[in-house]
Short mmCIF file of C-alpha atoms and ligand atoms in Angstrom, two decimals:
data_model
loop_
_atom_site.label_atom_id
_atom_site.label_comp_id
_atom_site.label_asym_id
_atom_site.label_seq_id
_atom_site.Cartn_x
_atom_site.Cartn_y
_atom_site.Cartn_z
CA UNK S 10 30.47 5.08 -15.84
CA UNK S 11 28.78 2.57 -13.70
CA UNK S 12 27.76 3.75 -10.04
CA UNK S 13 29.99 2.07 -7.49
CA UNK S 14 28.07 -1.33 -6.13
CA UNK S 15 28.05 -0.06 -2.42
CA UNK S 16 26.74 3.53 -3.36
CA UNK S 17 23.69 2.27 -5.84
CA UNK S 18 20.29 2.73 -5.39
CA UNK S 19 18.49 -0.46 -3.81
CA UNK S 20 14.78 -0.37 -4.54
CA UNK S 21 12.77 0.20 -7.76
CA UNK S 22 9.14 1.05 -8.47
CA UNK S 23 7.87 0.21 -11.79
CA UNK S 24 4.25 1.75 -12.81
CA UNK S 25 2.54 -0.38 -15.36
CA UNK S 26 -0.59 2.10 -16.40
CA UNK S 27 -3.05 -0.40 -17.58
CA UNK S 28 -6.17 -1.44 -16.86
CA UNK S 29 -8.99 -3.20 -18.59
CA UNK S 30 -11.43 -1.01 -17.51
CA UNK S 31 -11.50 1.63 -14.80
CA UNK S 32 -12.77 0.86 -11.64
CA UNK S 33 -15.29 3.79 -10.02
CA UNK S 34 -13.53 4.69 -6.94
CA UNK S 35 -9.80 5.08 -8.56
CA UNK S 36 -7.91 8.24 -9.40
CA UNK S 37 -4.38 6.71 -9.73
CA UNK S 38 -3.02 7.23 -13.56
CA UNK S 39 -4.23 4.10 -15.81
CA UNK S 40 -5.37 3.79 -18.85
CA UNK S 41 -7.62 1.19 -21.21
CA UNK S 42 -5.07 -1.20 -22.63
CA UNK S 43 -4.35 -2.17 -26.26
CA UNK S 44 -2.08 -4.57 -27.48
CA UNK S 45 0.23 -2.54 -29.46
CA UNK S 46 0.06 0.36 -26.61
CA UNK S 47 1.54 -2.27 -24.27
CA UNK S 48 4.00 -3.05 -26.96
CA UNK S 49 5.27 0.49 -27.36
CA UNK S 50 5.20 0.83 -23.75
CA UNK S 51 7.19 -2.77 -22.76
CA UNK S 52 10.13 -1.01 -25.30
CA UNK S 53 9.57 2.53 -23.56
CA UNK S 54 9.95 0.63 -20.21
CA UNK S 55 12.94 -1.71 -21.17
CA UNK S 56 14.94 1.52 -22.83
CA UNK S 57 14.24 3.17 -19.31
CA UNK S 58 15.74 0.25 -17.38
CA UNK S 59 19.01 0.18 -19.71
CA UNK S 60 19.56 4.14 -18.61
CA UNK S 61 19.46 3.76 -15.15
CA UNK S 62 20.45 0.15 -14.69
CA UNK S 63 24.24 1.21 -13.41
CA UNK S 64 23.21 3.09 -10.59
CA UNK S 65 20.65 0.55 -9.26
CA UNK S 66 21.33 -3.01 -7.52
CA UNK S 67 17.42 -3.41 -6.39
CA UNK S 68 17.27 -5.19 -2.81
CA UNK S 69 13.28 -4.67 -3.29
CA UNK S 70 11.43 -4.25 -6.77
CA UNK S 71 7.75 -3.52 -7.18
CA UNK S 72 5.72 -3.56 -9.88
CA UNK S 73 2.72 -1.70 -9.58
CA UNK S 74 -0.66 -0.06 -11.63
CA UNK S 75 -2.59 0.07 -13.00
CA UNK S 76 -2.62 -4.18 -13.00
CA UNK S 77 1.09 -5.22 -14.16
CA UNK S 78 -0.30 -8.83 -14.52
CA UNK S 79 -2.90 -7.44 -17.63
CA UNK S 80 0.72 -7.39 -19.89
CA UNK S 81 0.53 -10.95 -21.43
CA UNK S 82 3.46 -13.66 -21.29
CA UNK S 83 5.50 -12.62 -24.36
CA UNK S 84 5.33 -8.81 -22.81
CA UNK S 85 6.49 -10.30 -19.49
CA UNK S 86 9.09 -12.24 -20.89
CA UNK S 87 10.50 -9.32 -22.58
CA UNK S 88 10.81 -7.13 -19.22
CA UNK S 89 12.20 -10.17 -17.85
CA UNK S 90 14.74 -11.03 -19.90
CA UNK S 91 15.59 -7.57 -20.18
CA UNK S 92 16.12 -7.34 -16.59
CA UNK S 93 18.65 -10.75 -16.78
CA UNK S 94 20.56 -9.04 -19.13
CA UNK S 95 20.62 -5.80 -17.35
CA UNK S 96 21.50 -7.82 -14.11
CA UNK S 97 18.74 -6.81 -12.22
CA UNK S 98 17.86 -9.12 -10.39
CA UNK S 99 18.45 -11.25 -7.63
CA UNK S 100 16.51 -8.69 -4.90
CA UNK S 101 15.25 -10.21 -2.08
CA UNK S 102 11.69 -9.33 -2.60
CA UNK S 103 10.39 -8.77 -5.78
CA UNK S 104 6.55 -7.90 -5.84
CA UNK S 105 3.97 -7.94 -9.13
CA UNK S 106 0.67 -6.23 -8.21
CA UNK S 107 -2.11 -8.54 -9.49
CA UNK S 108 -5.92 -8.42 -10.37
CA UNK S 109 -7.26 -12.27 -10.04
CA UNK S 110 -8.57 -12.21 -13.51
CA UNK S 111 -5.42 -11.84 -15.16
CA UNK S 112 -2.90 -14.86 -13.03
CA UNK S 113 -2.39 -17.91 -14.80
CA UNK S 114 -0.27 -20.89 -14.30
CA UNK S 115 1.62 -20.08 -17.22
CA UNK S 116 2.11 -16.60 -15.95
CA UNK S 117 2.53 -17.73 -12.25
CA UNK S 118 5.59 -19.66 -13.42
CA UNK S 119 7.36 -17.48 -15.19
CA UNK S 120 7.53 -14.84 -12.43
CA UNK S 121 8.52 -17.30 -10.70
CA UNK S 122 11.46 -18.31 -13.24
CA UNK S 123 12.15 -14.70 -13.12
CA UNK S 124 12.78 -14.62 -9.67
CA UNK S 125 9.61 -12.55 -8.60
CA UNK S 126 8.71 -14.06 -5.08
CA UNK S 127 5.73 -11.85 -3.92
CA UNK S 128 2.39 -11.56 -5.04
CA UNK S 129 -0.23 -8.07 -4.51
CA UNK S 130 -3.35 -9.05 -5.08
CA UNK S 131 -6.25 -7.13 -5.78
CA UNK S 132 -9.36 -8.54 -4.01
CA UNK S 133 -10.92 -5.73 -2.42
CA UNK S 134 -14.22 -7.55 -1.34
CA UNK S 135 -15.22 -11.01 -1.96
CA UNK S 136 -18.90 -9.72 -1.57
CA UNK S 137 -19.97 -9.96 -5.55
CA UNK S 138 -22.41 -7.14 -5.42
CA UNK S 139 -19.66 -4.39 -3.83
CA UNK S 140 -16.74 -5.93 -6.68
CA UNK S 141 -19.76 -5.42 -9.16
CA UNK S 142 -20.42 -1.30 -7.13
CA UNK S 143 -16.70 -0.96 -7.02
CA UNK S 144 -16.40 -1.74 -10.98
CA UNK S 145 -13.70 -5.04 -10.44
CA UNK S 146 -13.36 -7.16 -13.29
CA UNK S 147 -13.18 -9.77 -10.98
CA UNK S 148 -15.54 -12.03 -9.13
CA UNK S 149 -14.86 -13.79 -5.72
CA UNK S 150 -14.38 -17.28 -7.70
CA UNK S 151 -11.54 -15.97 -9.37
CA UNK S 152 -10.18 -14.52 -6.00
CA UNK S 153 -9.69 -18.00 -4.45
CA UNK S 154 -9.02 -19.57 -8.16
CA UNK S 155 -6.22 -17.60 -8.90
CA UNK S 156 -5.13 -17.77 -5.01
CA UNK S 157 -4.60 -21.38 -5.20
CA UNK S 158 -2.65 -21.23 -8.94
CA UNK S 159 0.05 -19.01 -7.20
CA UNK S 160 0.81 -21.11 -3.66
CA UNK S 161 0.40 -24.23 -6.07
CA UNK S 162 3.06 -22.42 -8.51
CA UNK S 163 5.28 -21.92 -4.89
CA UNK S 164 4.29 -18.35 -4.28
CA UNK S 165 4.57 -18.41 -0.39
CA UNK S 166 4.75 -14.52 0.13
CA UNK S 167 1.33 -13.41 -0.98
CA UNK S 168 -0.59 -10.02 0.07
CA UNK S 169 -3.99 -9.63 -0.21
CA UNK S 170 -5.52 -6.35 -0.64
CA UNK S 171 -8.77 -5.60 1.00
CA UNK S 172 -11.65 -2.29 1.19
CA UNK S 173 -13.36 -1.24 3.87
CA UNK S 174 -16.57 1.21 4.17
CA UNK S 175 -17.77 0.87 0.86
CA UNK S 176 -21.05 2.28 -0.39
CA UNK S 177 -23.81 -0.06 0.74
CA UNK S 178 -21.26 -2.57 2.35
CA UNK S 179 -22.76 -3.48 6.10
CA UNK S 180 -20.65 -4.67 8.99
CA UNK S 181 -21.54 -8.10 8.60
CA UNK S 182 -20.55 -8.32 5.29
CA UNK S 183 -17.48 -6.98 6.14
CA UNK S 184 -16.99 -9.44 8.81
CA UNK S 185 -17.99 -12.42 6.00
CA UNK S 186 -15.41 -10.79 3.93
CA UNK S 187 -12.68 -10.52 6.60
CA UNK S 188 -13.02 -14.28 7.88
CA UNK S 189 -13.27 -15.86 4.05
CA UNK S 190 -9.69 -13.36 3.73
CA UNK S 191 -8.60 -15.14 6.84
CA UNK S 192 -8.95 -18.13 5.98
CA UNK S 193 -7.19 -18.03 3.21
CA UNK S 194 -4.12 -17.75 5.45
CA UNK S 195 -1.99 -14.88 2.98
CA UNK S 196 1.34 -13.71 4.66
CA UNK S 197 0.27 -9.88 4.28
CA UNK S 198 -3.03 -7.77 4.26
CA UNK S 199 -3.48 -4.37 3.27
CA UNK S 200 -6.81 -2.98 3.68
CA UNK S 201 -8.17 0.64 3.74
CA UNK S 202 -11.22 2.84 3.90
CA UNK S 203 -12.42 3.87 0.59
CA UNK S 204 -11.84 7.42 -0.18
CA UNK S 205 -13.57 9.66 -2.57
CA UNK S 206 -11.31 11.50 -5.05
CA UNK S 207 -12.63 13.99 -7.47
CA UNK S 208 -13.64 12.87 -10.92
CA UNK S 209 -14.29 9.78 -9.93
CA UNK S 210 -17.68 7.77 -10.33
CA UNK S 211 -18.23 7.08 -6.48
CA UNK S 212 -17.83 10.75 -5.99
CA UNK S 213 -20.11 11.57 -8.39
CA UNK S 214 -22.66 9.32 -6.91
CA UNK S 215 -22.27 10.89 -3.13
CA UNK S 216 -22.34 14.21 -4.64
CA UNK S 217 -25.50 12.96 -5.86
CA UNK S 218 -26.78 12.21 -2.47
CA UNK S 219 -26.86 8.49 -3.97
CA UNK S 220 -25.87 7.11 -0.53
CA UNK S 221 -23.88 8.59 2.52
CA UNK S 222 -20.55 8.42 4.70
CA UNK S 223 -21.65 6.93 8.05
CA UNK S 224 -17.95 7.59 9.74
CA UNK S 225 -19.04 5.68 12.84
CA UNK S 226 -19.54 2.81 10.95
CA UNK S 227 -16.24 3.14 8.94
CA UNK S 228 -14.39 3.50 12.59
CA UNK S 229 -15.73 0.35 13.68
CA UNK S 230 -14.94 -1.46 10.70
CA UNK S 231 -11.18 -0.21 11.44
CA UNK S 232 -11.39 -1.71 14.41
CA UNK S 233 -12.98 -5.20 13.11
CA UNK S 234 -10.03 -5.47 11.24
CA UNK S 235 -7.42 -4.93 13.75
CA UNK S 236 -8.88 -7.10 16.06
CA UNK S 237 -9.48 -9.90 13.23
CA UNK S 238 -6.53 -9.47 12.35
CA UNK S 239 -4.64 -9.94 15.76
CA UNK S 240 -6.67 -13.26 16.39
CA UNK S 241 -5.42 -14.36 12.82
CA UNK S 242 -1.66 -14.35 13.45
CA UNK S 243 -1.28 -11.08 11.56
CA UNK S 244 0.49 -7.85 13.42
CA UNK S 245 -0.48 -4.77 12.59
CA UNK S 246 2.71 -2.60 11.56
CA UNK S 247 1.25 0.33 9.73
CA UNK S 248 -1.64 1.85 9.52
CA UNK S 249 -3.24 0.00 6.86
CA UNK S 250 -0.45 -3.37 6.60
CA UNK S 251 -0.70 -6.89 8.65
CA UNK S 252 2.27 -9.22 8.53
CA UNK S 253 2.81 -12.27 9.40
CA UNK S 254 6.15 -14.41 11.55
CA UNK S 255 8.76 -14.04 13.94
CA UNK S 256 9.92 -10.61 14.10
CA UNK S 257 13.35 -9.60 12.70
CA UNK S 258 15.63 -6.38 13.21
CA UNK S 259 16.20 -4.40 10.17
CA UNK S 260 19.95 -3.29 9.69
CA UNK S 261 21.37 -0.74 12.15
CA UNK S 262 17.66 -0.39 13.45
CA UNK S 263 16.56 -1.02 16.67
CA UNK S 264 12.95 -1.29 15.51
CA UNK S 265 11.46 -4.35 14.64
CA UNK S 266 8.64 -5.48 11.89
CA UNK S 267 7.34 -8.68 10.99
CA UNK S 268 9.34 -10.72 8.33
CA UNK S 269 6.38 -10.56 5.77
CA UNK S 270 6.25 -6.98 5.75
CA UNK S 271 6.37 -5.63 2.65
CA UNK S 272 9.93 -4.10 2.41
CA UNK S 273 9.79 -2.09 -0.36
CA UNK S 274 7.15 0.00 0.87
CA UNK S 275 8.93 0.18 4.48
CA UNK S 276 11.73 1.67 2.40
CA UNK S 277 9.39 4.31 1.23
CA UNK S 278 8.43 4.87 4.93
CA UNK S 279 12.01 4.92 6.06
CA UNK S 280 12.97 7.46 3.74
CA UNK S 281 15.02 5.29 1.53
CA UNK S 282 15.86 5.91 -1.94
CA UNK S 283 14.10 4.83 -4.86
CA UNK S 284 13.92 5.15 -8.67
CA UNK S 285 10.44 5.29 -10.28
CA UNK S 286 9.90 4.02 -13.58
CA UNK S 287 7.20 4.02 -16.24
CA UNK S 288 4.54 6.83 -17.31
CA UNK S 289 3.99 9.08 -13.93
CA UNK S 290 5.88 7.24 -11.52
CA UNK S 291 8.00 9.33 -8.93
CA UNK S 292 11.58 8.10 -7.86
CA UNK S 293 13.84 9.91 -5.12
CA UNK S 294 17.74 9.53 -5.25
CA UNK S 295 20.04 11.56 -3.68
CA UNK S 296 18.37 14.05 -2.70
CA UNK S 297 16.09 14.82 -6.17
CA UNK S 298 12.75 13.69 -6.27
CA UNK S 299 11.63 13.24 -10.24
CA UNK S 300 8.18 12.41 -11.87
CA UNK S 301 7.70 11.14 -14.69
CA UNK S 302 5.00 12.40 -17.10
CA UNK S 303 1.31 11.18 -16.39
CA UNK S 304 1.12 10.49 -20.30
CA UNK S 305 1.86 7.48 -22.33
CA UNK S 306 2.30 8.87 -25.35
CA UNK S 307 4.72 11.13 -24.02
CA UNK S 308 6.13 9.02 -22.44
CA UNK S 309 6.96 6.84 -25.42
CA UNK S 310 8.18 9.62 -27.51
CA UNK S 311 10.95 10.96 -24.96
CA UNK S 312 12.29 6.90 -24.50
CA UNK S 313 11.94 6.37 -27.94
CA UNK S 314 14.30 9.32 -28.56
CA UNK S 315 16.83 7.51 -26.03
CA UNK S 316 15.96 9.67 -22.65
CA UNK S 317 13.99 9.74 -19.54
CA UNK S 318 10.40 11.11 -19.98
CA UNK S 319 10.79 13.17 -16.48
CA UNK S 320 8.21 15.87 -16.30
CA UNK S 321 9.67 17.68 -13.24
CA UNK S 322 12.70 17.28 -10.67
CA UNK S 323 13.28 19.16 -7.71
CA UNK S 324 16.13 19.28 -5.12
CA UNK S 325 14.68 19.23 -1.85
CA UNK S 326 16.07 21.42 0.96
CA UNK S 327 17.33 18.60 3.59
CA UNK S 328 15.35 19.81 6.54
CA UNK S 329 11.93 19.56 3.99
CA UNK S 330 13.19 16.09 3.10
CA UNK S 331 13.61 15.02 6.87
CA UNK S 332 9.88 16.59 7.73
CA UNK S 333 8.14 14.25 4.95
CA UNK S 334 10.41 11.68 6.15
CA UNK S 335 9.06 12.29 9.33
CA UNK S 336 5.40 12.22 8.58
CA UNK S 337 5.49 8.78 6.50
CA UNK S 338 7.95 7.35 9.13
CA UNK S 339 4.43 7.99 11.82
CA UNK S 340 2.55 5.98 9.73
CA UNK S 341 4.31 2.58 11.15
CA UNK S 342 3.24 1.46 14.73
CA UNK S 343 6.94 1.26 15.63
CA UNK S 344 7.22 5.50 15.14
CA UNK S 345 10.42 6.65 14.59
CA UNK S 346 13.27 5.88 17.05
CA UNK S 347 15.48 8.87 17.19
CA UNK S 348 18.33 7.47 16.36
CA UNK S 349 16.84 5.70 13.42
CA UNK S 350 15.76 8.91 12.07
CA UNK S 351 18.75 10.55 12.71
CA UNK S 352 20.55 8.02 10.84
CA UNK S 353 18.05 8.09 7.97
CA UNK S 354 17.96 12.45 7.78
CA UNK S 355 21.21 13.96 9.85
CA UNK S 356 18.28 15.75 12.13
CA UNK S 357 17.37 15.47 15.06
CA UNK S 358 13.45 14.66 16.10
CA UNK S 359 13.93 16.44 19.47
CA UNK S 360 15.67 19.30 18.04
CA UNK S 361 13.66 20.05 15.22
CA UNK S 362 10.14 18.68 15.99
CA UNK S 363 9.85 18.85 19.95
CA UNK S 364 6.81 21.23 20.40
CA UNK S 365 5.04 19.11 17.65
CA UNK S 366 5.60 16.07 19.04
CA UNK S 367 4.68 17.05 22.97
CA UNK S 368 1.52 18.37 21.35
CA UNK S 369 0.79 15.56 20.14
CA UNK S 370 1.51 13.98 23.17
CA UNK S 371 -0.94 15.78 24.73
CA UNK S 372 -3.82 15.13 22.72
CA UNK S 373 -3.33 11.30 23.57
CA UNK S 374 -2.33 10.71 19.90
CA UNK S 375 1.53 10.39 20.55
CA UNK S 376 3.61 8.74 23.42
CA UNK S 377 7.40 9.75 23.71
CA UNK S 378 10.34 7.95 25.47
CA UNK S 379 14.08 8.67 25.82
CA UNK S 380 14.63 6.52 22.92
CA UNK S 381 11.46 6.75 20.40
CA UNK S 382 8.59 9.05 19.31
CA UNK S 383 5.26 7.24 18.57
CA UNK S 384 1.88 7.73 17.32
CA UNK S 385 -0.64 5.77 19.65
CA UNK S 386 -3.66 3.46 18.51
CA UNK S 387 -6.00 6.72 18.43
CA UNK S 388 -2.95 8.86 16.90
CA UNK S 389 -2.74 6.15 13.88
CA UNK S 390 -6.38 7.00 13.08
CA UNK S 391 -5.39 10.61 12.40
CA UNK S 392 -2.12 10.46 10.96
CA UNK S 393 -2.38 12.62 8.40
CA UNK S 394 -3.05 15.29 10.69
CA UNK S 395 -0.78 14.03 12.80
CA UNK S 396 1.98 14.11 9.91
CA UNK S 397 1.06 17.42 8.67
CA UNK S 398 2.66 18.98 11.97
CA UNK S 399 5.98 17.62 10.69
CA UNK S 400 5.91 19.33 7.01
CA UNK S 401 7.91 22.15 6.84
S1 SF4 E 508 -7.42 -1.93 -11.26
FE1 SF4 E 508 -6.44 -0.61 -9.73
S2 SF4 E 508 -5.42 1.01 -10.91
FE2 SF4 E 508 -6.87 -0.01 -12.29
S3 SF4 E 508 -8.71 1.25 -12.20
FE3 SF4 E 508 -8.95 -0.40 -10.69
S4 SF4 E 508 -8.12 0.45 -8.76
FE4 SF4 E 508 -7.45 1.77 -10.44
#
């Protein structure tokens, strides 16, 4: 029996797990693509949205990788269509993560048929020797190419993603790469340090003692990008996200954002539910938190055989819930107003969390009022230490 409309589920994650080749920094689950894999895995995906498409009436939908734009049109138009018929739909921001050497018009206009109305894009440097380090398939042609097919297709949400303190990469051509970015004039930016994660070429060549992590130099180029930022119209509302316009008020929220902030992920930091779909994705509704398994071919079978491929789900004690909640909540400059948080976890900041968050205080990484708890400019640099005071 279908979920009651009011009671459903309102944002959905969708993990496409292809790439064309791997790039050397990344440890997220993707895989080299085939044809016929991407077949099995567009029926996999579609038989997944048919089981959970009554509890789910998606406000936000987000389509991520991997690169979701490698599937080609008649894969797309499958999804698509299966979405229409599942009446899914119709959200009010619909996002397709995309690597600028796989948008075309052709493709452009169909999500755009289909209702999708934001586009991720994957530029991480428009220096060609760092996309060449970093192992892109892209070069910084194609970035501005495939920039101009989607506003002249009527994209007009666009992010663009951008990497900071890579191997080799010197402030001025992060500065180069920042203005070109700015002048581009996206709605949203999303940039962040690279990080080295085991198994991964780039850590391989630091453990190598190929090249070094000058910290100083990855602090200032934080700080270049704040400040170009600011000058460029962009406000800064989490650690690593810049939006653009007027602000507005989310619902029964005193704490504002700018309108091109990504929603769907401001869900996520909000503690909002969310189902996860596709090969390792993680979803959290009503309490359970479930992860699907990190395996394609697994993954296939268990759809194929007409149920979810969920590796694990766990019911998380409420208080354990409302400490995560806590932690990703910091990560936005706005903090968590109490009452906001109440609303969102039935606890109480001050009750639960008051020695953490006056320590904080006085470190200088936190400021507190009667209304809202905070992290400060220095706080948001540490804010994953900051957030592990919250875990319980
Ligand atoms: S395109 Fe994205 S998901 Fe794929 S390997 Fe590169 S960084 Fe990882």
């Amino acid at each position: 029996m279908a979920t009651p409309a009011a009671t459903r589920v309102t944002s959905l994650y969708v993990h496409v797990p292809f790439c064309a080749q791997k790039c050397a920094y990344c440890a997220f689950y993707s895989e080299a693509s085939s044809g016929e894999l991407i077949n099995r895995y567009t029926a996999a995906l579609i038989r997944e949205m048919e089981i959970v498409a009554d509890d789910l009436k998606p406000r936000t939908i987000f389509f991520g990788g991997g690169t979701p734009s490698l599937l080609n049109l008649r894969q797309w138009e499958q999804i698509l269509r299966a979405m229409e018929k599942l009446n899914l739909p119709g959200a009010e921001e619909f996002t397709v993560e995309c690597n600028p050497a796989t948008i075309s018009a052709d493709k452009a206009k169909l999500f755009r048929d289909f209702g999708v109305n934001r586009i991720s894009m994957g530029v991480q440097s428009l220096d060609e020797k760092l996309l060449d380090r970093l192992g892109r398939i892209h070069s910084r042609e194609m970035v501005f190419k495939s920039f101009d097919i989607l506003r002249s297709s009527g994209f007009e949400n666009i992010n663009l993603d951008l990497m900071f303190a890579i191997p080799t990469q010197t402030m001025e051509i992060w500065r180069a790469t920042l203005n070109e970015a700015m002048a581009m004039q996206s709605e949203h930016l999303s940039s962040y340090e690279v990080i080295y994660e085991d198994d991964t070429p780039l850590f391989e060549q630091l453990k190598a003692g190929e090249f070094s992590v000058d910290e100083n130099l990855a602090c200032e180029m934080y700080e270049e990008l704040i400040s170009s930022s600011t000058r460029n119209g962009f406000q800064q509302y989490e650690i690593a996200n810049f939006a653009k316009d007027q602000e507005f008020k989310i619902q029964n929220s005193k704490f504002k954002i700018p309108s091109r902030a990504c929603k769907h992920n401001v869900n996520y930091w909000r503690g909002g539910d969310f189902y996860g779909l596709g090969p390792s994705a993680t979803g959290y509704v009503r309490g359970v938190r479930a992860k699907n398994w990190s395996n394609t071919q697994l993954y296939y079978e268990q759809l194929e055989k007409g149920r979810r491929a969920i590796e694990s789900s766990e019911e998380l004690p409420p208080l354990r819930r409302a400490g995560e909640i806590a932690a990703f909540g910091l990560r936005m400059n706005a903090g968590w107003p109490f009452a906001e948080f109440q609303r969102a976890t039935n606890f109480d900041l001050r009750n639960e969390w008051s020695s953490e968050m006056d320590q904080l205080a006085r470190r200088g990484w936190a400021a507190r009022d009667d209304e809202k708890f905070r992290l400060t400019h220095q706080g948001l640099r540490f804010a994953d230490s900051a957030a592990e005071l919250f875990l319980r």
